[in-house]
Coordinates of C-alpha atoms in Angstrom, one line a residue:
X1 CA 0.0 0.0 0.0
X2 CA 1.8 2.7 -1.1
X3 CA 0.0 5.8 0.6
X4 CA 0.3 3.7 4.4
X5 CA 3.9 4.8 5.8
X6 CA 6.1 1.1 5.9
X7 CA 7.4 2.9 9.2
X8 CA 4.0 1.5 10.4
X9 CA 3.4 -1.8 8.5
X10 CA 6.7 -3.3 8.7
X11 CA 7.2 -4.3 12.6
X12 CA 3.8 -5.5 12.5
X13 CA 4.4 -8.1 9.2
X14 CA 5.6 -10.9 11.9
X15 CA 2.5 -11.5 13.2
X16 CA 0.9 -11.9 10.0
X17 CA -2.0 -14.9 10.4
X18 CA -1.9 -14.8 14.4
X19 CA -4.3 -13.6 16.9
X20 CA -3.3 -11.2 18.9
X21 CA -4.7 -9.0 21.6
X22 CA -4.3 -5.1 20.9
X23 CA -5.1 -2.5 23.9
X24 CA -7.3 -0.2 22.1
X25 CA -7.8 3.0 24.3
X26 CA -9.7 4.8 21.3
X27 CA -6.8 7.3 20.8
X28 CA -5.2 7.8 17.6
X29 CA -2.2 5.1 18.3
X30 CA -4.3 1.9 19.4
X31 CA -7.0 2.5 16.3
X32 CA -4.1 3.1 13.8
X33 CA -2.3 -0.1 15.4
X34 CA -5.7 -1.8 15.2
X35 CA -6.3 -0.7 11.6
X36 CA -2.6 -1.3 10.5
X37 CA -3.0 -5.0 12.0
X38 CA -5.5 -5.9 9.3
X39 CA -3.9 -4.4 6.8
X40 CA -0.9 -7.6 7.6
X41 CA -3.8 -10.1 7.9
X42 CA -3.2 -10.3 11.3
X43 CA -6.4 -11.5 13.6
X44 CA -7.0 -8.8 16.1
X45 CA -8.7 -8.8 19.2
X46 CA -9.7 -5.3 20.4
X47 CA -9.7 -5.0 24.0
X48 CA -10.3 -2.2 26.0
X49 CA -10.5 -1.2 29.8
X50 CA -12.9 1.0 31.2
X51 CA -10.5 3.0 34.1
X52 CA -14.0 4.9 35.6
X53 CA -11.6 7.6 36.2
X54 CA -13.6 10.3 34.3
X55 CA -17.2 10.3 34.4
X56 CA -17.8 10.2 30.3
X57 CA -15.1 7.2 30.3
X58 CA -18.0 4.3 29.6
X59 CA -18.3 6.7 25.8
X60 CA -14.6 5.5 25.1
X61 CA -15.3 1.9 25.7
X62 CA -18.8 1.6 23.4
X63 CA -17.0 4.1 20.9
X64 CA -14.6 1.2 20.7
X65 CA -16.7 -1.4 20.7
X66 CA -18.3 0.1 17.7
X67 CA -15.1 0.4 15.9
X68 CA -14.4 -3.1 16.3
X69 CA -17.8 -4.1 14.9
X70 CA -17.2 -1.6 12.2
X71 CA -14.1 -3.5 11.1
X72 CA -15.0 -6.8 11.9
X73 CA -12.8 -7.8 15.0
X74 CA -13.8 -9.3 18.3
X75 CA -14.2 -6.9 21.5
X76 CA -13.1 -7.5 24.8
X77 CA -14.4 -5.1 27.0
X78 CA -13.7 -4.6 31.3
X79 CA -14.3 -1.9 33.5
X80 CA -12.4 -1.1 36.9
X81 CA -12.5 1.1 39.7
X82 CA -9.1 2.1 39.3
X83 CA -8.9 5.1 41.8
X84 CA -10.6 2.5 44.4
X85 CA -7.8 0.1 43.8
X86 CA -5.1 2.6 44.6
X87 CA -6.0 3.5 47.5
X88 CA -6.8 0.3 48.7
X89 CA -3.4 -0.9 48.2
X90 CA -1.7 2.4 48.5
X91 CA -0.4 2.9 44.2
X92 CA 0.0 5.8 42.5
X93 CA -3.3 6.5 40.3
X94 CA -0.9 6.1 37.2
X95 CA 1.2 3.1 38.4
X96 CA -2.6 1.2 39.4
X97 CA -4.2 2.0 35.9
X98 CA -1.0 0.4 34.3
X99 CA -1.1 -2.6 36.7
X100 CA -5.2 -3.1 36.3
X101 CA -4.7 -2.5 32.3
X102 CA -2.1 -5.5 31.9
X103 CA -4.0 -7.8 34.2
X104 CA -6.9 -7.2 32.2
X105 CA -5.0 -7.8 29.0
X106 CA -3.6 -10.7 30.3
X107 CA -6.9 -12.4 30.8
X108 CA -8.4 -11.6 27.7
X109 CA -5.1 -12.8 25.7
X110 CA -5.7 -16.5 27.9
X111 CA -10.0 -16.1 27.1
X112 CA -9.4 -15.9 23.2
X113 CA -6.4 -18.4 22.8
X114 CA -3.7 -15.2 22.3
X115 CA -0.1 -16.2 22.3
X116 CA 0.6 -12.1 21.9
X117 CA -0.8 -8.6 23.6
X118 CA -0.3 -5.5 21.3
X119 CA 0.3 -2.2 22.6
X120 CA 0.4 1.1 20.5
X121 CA 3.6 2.5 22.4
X122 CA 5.6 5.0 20.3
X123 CA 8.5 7.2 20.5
X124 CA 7.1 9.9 22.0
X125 CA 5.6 7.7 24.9
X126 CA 9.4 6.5 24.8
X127 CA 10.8 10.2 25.0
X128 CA 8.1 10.7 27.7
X129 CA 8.8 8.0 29.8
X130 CA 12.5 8.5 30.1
X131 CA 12.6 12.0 30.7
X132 CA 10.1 11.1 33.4
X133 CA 12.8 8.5 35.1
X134 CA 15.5 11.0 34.7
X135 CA 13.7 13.5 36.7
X136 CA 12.8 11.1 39.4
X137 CA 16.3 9.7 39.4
X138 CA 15.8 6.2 38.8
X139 CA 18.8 3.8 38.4
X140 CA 18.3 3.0 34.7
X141 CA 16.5 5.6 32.1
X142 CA 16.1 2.1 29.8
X143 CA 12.2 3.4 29.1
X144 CA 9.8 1.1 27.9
X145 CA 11.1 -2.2 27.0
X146 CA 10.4 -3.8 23.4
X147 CA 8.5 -6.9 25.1
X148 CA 8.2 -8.4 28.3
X149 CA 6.9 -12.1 28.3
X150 CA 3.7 -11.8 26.0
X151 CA 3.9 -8.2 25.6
X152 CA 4.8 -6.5 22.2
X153 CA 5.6 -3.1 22.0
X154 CA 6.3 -3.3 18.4
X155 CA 6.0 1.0 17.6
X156 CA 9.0 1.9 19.8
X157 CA 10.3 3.9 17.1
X158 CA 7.6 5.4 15.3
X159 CA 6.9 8.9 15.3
X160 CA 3.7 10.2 16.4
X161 CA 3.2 12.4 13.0
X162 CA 2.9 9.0 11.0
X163 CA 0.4 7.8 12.6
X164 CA -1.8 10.8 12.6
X165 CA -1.1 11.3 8.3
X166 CA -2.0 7.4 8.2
X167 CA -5.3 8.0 10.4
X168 CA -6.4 11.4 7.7
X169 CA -5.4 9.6 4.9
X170 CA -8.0 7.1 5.7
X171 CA -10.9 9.7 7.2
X172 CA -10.3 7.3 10.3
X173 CA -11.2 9.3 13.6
X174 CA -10.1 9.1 16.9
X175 CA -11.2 9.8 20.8
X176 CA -8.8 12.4 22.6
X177 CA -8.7 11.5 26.2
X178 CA -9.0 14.9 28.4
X179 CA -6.5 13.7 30.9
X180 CA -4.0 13.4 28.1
X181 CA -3.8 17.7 28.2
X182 CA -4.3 17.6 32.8
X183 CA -0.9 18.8 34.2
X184 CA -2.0 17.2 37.1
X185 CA -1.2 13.9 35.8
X186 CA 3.0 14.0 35.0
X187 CA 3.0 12.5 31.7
X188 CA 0.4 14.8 30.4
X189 CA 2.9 17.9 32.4
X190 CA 5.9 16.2 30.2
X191 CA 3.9 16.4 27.1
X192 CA 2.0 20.0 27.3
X193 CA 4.6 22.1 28.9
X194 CA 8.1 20.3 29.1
X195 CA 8.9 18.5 25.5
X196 CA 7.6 21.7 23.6
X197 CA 10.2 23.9 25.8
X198 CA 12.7 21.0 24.8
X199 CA 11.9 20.5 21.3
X200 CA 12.4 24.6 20.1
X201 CA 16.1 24.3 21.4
X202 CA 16.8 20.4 20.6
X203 CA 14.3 20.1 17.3
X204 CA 15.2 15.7 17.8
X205 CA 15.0 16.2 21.2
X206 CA 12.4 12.9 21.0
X207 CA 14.5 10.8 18.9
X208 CA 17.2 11.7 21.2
X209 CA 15.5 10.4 24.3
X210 CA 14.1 7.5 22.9
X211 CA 17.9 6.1 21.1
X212 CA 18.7 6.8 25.4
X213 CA 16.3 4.6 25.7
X214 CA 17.4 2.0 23.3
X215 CA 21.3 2.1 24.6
X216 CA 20.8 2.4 28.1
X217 CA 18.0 -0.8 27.5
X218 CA 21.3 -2.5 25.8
X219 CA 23.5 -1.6 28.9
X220 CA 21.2 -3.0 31.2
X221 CA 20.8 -6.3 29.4
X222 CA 24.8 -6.4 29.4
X223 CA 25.4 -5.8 33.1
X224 CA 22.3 -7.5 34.1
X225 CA 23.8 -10.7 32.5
X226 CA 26.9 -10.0 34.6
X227 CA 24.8 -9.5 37.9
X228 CA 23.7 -13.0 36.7
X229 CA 26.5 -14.3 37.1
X230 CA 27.7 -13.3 40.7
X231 CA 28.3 -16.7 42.8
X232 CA 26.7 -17.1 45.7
X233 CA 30.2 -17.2 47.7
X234 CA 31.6 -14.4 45.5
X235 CA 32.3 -11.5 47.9
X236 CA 30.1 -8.7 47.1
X237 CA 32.6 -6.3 47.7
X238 CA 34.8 -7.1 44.6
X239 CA 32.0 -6.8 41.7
X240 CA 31.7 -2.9 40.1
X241 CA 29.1 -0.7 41.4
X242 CA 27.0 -1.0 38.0
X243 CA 26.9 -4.6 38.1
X244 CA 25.9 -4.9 42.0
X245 CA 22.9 -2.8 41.5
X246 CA 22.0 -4.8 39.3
X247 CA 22.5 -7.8 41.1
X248 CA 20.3 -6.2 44.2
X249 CA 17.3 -5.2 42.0
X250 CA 17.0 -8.3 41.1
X251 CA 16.9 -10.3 44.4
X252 CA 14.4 -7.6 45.2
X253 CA 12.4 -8.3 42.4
X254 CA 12.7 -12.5 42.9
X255 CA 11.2 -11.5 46.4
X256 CA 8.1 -9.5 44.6
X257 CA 9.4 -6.5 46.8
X258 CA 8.7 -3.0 45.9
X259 CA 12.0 -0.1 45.9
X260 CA 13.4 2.9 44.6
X261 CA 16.7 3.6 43.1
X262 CA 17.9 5.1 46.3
X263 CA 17.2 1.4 48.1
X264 CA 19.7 0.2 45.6
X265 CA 22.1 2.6 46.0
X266 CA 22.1 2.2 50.1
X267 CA 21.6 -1.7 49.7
X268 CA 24.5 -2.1 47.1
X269 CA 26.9 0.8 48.9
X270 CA 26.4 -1.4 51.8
X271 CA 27.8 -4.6 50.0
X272 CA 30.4 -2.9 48.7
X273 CA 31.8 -1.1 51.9
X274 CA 31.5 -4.3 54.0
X275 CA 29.0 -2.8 55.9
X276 CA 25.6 -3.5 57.8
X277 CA 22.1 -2.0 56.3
X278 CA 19.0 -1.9 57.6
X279 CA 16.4 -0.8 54.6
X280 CA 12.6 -0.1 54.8
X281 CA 11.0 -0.8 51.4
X282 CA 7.9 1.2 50.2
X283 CA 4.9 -0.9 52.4
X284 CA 6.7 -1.6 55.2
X285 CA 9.2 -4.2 54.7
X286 CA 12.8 -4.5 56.1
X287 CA 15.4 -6.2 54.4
X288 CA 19.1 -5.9 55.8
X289 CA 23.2 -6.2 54.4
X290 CA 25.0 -7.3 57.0
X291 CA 28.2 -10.1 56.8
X292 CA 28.5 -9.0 52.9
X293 CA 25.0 -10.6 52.4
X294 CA 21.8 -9.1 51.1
X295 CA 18.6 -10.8 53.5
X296 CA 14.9 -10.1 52.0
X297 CA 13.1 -11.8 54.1
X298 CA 13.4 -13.5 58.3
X299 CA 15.9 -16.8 57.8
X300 CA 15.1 -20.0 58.8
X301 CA 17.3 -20.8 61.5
X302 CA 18.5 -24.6 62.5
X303 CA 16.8 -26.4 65.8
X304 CA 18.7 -28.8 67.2
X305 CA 18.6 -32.5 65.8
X306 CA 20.2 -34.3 68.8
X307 CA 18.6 -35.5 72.4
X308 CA 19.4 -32.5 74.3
X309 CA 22.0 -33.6 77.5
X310 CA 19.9 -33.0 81.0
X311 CA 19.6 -30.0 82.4
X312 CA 19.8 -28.6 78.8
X313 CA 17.0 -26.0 77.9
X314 CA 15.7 -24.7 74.3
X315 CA 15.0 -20.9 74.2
X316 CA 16.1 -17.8 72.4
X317 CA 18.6 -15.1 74.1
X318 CA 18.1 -13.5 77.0
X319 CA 19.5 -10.5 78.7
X320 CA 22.7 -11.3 79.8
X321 CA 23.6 -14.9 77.4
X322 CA 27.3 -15.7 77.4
X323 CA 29.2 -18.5 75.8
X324 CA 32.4 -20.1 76.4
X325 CA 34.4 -20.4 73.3
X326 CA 38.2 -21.7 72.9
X327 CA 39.0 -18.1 73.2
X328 CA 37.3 -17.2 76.5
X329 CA 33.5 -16.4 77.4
X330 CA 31.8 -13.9 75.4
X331 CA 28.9 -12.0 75.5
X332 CA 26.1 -14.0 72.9
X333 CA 25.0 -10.9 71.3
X334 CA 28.6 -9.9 70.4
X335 CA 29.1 -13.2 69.2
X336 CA 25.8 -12.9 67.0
X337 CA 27.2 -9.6 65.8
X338 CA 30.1 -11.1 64.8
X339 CA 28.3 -14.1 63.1
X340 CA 26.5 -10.9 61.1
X341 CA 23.0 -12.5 62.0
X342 CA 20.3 -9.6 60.8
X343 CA 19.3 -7.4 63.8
X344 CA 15.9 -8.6 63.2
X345 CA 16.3 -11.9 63.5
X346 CA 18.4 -12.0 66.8
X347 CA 15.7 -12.8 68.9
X348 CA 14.4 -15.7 66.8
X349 CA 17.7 -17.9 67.3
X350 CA 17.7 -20.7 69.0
X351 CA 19.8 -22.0 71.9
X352 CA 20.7 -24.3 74.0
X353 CA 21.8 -23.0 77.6
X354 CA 22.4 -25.2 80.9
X355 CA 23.2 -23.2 84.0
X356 CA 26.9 -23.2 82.7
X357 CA 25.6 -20.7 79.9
X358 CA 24.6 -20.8 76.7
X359 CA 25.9 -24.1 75.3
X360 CA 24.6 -24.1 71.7
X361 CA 23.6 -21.7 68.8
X362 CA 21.5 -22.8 66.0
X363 CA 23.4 -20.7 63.1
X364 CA 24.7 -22.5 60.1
X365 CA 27.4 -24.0 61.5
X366 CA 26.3 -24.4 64.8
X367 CA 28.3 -22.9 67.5
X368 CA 29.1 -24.8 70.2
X369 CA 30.5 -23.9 73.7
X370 CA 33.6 -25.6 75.0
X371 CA 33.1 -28.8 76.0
X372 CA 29.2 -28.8 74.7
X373 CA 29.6 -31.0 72.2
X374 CA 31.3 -34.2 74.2
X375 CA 28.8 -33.4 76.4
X376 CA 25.6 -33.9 74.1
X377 CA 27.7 -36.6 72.2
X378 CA 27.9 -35.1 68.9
X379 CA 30.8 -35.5 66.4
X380 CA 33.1 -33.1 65.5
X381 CA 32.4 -31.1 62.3
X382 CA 34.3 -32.9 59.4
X383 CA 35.6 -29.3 57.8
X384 CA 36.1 -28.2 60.9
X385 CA 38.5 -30.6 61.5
X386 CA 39.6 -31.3 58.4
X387 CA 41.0 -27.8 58.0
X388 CA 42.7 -28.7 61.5
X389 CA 45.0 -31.0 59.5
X390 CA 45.6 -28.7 56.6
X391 CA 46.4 -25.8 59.2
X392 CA 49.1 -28.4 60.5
X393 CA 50.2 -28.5 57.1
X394 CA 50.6 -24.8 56.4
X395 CA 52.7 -24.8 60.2
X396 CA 54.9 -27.0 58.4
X397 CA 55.7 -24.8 55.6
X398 CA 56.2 -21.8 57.9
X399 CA 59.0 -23.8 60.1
X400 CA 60.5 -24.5 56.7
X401 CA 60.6 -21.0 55.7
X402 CA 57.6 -21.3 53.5
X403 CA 54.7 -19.4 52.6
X404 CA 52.4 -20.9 55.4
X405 CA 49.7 -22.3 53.2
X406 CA 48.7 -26.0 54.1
X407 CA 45.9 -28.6 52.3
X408 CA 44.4 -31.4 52.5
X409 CA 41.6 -33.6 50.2
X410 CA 39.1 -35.6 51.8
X411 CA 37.6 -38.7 49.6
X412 CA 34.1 -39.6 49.1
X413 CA 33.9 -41.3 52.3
X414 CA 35.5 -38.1 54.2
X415 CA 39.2 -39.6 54.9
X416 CA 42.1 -37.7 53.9
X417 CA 43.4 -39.1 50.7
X418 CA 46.2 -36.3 49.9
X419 CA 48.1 -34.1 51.5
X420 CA 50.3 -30.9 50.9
X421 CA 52.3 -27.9 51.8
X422 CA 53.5 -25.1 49.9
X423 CA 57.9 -26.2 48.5
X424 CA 58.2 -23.3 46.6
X425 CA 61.2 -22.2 47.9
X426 CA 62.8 -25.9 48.4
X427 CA 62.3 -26.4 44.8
X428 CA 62.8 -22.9 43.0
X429 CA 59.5 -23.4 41.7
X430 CA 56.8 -20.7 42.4
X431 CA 54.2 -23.2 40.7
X432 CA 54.5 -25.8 44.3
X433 CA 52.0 -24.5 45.9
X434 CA 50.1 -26.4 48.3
X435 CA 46.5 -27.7 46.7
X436 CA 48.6 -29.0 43.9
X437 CA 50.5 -31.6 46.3
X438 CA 47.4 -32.4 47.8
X439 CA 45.6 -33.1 44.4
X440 CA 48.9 -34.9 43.2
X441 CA 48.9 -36.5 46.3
X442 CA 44.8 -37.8 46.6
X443 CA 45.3 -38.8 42.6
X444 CA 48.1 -41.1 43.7
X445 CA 46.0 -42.3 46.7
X446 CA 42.8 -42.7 44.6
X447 CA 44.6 -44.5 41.5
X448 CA 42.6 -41.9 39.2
X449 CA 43.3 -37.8 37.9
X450 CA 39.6 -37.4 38.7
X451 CA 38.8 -36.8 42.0
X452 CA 34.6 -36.3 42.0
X453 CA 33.3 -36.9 45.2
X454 CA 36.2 -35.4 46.4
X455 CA 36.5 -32.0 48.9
X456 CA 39.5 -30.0 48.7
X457 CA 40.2 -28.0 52.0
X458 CA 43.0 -25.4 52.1
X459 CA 44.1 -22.9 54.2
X460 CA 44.3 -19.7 52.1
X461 CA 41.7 -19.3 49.5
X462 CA 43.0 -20.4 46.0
X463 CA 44.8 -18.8 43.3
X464 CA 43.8 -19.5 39.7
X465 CA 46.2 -21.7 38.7
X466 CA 44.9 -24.2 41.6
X467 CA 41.6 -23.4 41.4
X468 CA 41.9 -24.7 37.7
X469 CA 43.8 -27.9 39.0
X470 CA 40.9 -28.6 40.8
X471 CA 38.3 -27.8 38.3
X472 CA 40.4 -30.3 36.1
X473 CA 40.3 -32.8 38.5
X474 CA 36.6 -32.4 38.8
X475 CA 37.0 -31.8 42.3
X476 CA 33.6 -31.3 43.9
X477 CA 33.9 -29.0 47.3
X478 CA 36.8 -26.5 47.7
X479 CA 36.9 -25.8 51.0
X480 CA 39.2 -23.0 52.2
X481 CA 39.7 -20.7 55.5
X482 CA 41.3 -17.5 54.8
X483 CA 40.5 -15.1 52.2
X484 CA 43.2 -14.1 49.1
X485 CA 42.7 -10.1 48.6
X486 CA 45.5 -10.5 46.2
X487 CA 45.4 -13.5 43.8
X488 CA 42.4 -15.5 45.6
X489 CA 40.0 -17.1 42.2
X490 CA 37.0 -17.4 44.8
X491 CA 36.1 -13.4 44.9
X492 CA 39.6 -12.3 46.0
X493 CA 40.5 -10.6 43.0
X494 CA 37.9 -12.5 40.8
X495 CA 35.5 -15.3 40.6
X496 CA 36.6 -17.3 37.9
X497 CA 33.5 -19.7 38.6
X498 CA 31.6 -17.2 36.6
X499 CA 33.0 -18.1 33.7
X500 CA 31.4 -21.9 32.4
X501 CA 34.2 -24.1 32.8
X502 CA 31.8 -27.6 32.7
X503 CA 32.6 -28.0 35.9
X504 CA 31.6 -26.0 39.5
X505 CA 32.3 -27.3 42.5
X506 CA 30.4 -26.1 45.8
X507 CA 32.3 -23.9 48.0
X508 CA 32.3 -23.0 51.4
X509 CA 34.6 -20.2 52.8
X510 CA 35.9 -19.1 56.3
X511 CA 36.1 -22.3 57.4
X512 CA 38.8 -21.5 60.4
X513 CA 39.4 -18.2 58.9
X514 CA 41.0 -16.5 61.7
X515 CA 43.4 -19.0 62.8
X516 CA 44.8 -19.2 58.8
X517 CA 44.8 -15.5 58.5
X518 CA 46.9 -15.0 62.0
X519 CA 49.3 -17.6 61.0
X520 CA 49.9 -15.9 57.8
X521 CA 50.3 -12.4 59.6
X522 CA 52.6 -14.3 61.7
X523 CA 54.8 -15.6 59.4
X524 CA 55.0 -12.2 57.5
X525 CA 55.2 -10.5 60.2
X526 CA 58.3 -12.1 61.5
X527 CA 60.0 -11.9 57.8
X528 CA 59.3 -8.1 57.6
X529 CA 60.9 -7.6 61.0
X530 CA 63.8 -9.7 60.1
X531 CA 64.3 -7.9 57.0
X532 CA 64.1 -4.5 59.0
X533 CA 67.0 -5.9 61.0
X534 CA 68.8 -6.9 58.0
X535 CA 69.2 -10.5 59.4
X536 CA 68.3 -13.2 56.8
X537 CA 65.1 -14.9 56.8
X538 CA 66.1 -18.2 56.9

């Protein structure tokens, strides 16, 4: 057709043949989207919501309801009480019509067998709607998005003046909706008094905001797929700003929260710094950082699966808790601090306590007080003590003048199969380090290079070349105390399990992390003095 712009026709040709719902308001977009949708044989549904926010708004919906039966397509037709809603749930009268208006598509798509809802968005609802974000200082100006599960918005780029010359050229009319020209509503302000002001300085001010739109959509995609790819272990602290916003908005979202861009900026500042948030959402609900760990909603915390010893009693804290612990008795709510347990959930701990104290603490892992766990016959964690072996290891390596790293592997059936210290020095060899003698060492044990099953517990976190030995050996649990600001693979410096290697083992960090870290200090310590002294360190 050579008088209907192909601006208009050409992103509707795919769904040539299909139904599809359209949102027909009865303004000039959704009738020339309606129209144009015949014209490329597609099967259009005309559905249109009745808002009741004006009191003429039942003449929109039987104006089109006509048009539909003028041009031979079926009506679905709704009304809502939309100003009713938003009080009711506290929205925005703006943000409840939306919300009402894709529900109600929704349904009508499912009723007549619709695989795809049409809306008549175009560039200057794109312009609109980022300039809008922009001045309410959201995180990401990415506008309206192209689609969104059934959702086509398939006149992102098309200027309002084609559809209007399409709608004359056809004697088609149109409804004008009052509230379009209302300053009281923000998109109608934008429209009337802000883009004219815009336009007479920046004539493709529109075109300008809507390509924003379209690169900052790309951007987002891009470091959305990076948030994606942030390891649960990964220290939050190491990934860029950008990316960890990202990364927060969508845990938010997974928990059907509502938030603002300033949530994400408090939320992921706090990750970053180390530090420990506490966040009120819009309706009420807390979420809190603390330990490097975002927390949407109260944790499930661990009762005790043993027969508790005599005396023994189940409760939460009280005023006044303290623990024994192998480096004297503590206060329990330092101890929880510490642990970085959310403020909230404190009180919903559980604990063991005897008139000797508090003797148990129902984190994951448990804490335990001196003697507690003899005493309610329970074995000793296997990390726990299986990093106790690699830490002899890494002692080892210190009184041989060696970087005091130390690991160990544990077969499927928990023994220790392999064993190793860092030789670097004894051999010349920087590549000796001490989870490649273990590995060497378990393969040996094992009769096999593949070591599935398998845990690998060291005492410094690993670097990349061992974190690779270990992906080659399909290791599956690294296990490792301290962390490695400097070369560590785990979050250190980066979290090469990110990447898709095949292979990812589970990992657990921290297991023992003070005692590795003050043994490395140690050692370092003592060198640096030496060195100062101008003695050798050997």
């Amino acid at each position: 057709m050579p008088d209907v712009a192909d601006s208009l026709l050409r992103p509707l040709r795919p769904f040539a043949g299909q139904v599809v719902v359209v949102g027909v308001s009865g303004g000039a977009d959704s009738v020339a989207l309606l129209r144009c949708l015949l014209l490329v044989e597609a099967r259009p549904v005309a559905a249109h919501l009745d808002h009741a926010l004006r009191t003429d708004s039942a003449g929109d919906a039987a104006w089109v309801q006509a048009l539909a039966a003028q041009l031979g397509v079926p009506f679905a037709g709704g009304r809502v009480d939309v100003a009713a809603v938003a009080a009711r749930r506290g929205w925005n009268t703006e943000d409840a019509a939306r919300r009402l208006r894709y529900d109600f598509l929704t349904r009508a798509a499912r009723a007549h067998a619709a695989q795809v809802i049409l809306t008549a968005h175009t560039r200057r609802d794109q312009a609109e709607t980022v300039l809008a974000a922009l001045l309410r200082g959201e995180a990401v100006l990415h506008g309206i998005p192209a689609a969104r599960g059934p959702l086509r918005r398939p006149w992102l780029d098309v200027p309002r003046a084609d559809i209007e010359a399409f709608l004359r050229a056809r004697g088609q009319a149109w409804r004008e909706d009052p509230t379009n020209t209302d300053p009281a509503f923000t998109r109608a302000w934008i429209r009337r008094e802000v883009m004219p002001v815009l336009s007479a300085r920046y004539p493709a001010a529109e075109q300008t905001l809507a390509r924003v739109a379209r690169m900052q959509a790309e951007d987002d995609d891009a470091l959305s797929e990076q948030a994606a790819h942030l390891t649960r272990h990964a220290p939050r602290r190491s990934a860029p700003p950008a990316v960890l916003r990202r990364w927060v908005r969508a845990e938010l979202r997974r928990a059907g929260l509502d938030f603002h861009a300033p949530h994400l900026e408090r939320l992921a500042g706090a990750l970053r710094a180390g530090e420990t948030a506490h966040v009120t959402l819009p309706g009420g609900r807390n979420v809190t950082v603390t330990g490097g760990q975002l927390h949407t909603a109260p944790q499930n915390w661990p009762e005790p699966d043993f027969l508790l010893p005599p005396g023994w009693e189940l409760r939460t804290r009280r005023a006044g808790d303290r623990v024994k612990l192998p480096g004297g008795t503590r206060a329990l709510s330092d101890v929880l601090t510490d642990r970085h347990v959310p403020r909230a959930d404190r009180d919903r701990v559980p604990l063991l306590a005897s008139d000797r104290g508090v003797q148990w603490v129902g984190l994951e892992p448990p804490i335990w007080a001196v003697g507690a766990r003899e005493a309610a016959a329970q074995p000793a964690d296997p990390l726990h003590a299986a990093m106790g072996q690699a830490l002899a290891q890494a002692r080892d390596a210190a009184r041989a003048q060696e970087v005091p790293v130390g690991a160990v592997v544990l077969g499927p059936g928990g023994q220790v199969v392999g064993r190793g210290r860092n030789t670097s020095r004894e051999h010349g060899d920087m590549t000796r380090h001490a989870e490649l003698a273990a590995l060497r060492d378990a393969a040996r044990t094992l009769g096999t290079p593949y070591l599935s099953g398998c845990t690998l517990v060291v005492t410094l976190e690993p670097c990349p070349m061992c974190l690779g030995a270990a992906l080659e050996a399909r290791v599956g649990h690294v296990v490792y105390g301290a962390a490695n600001p400097r070369a560590g693979a785990l979050g250190g410096v980066t979290d090469l399990l990110a990447a898709h290697w095949g292979h990812v083992p589970a990992v657990t960090g921290g297991v023992r992390a003070h005692e590795a870290a003050r043994l490395l200090k140690d050692v370092f310590g003592r060198v640096r003095a030496a060195r100062q002294r101008g003695t050798p360190d050997r």
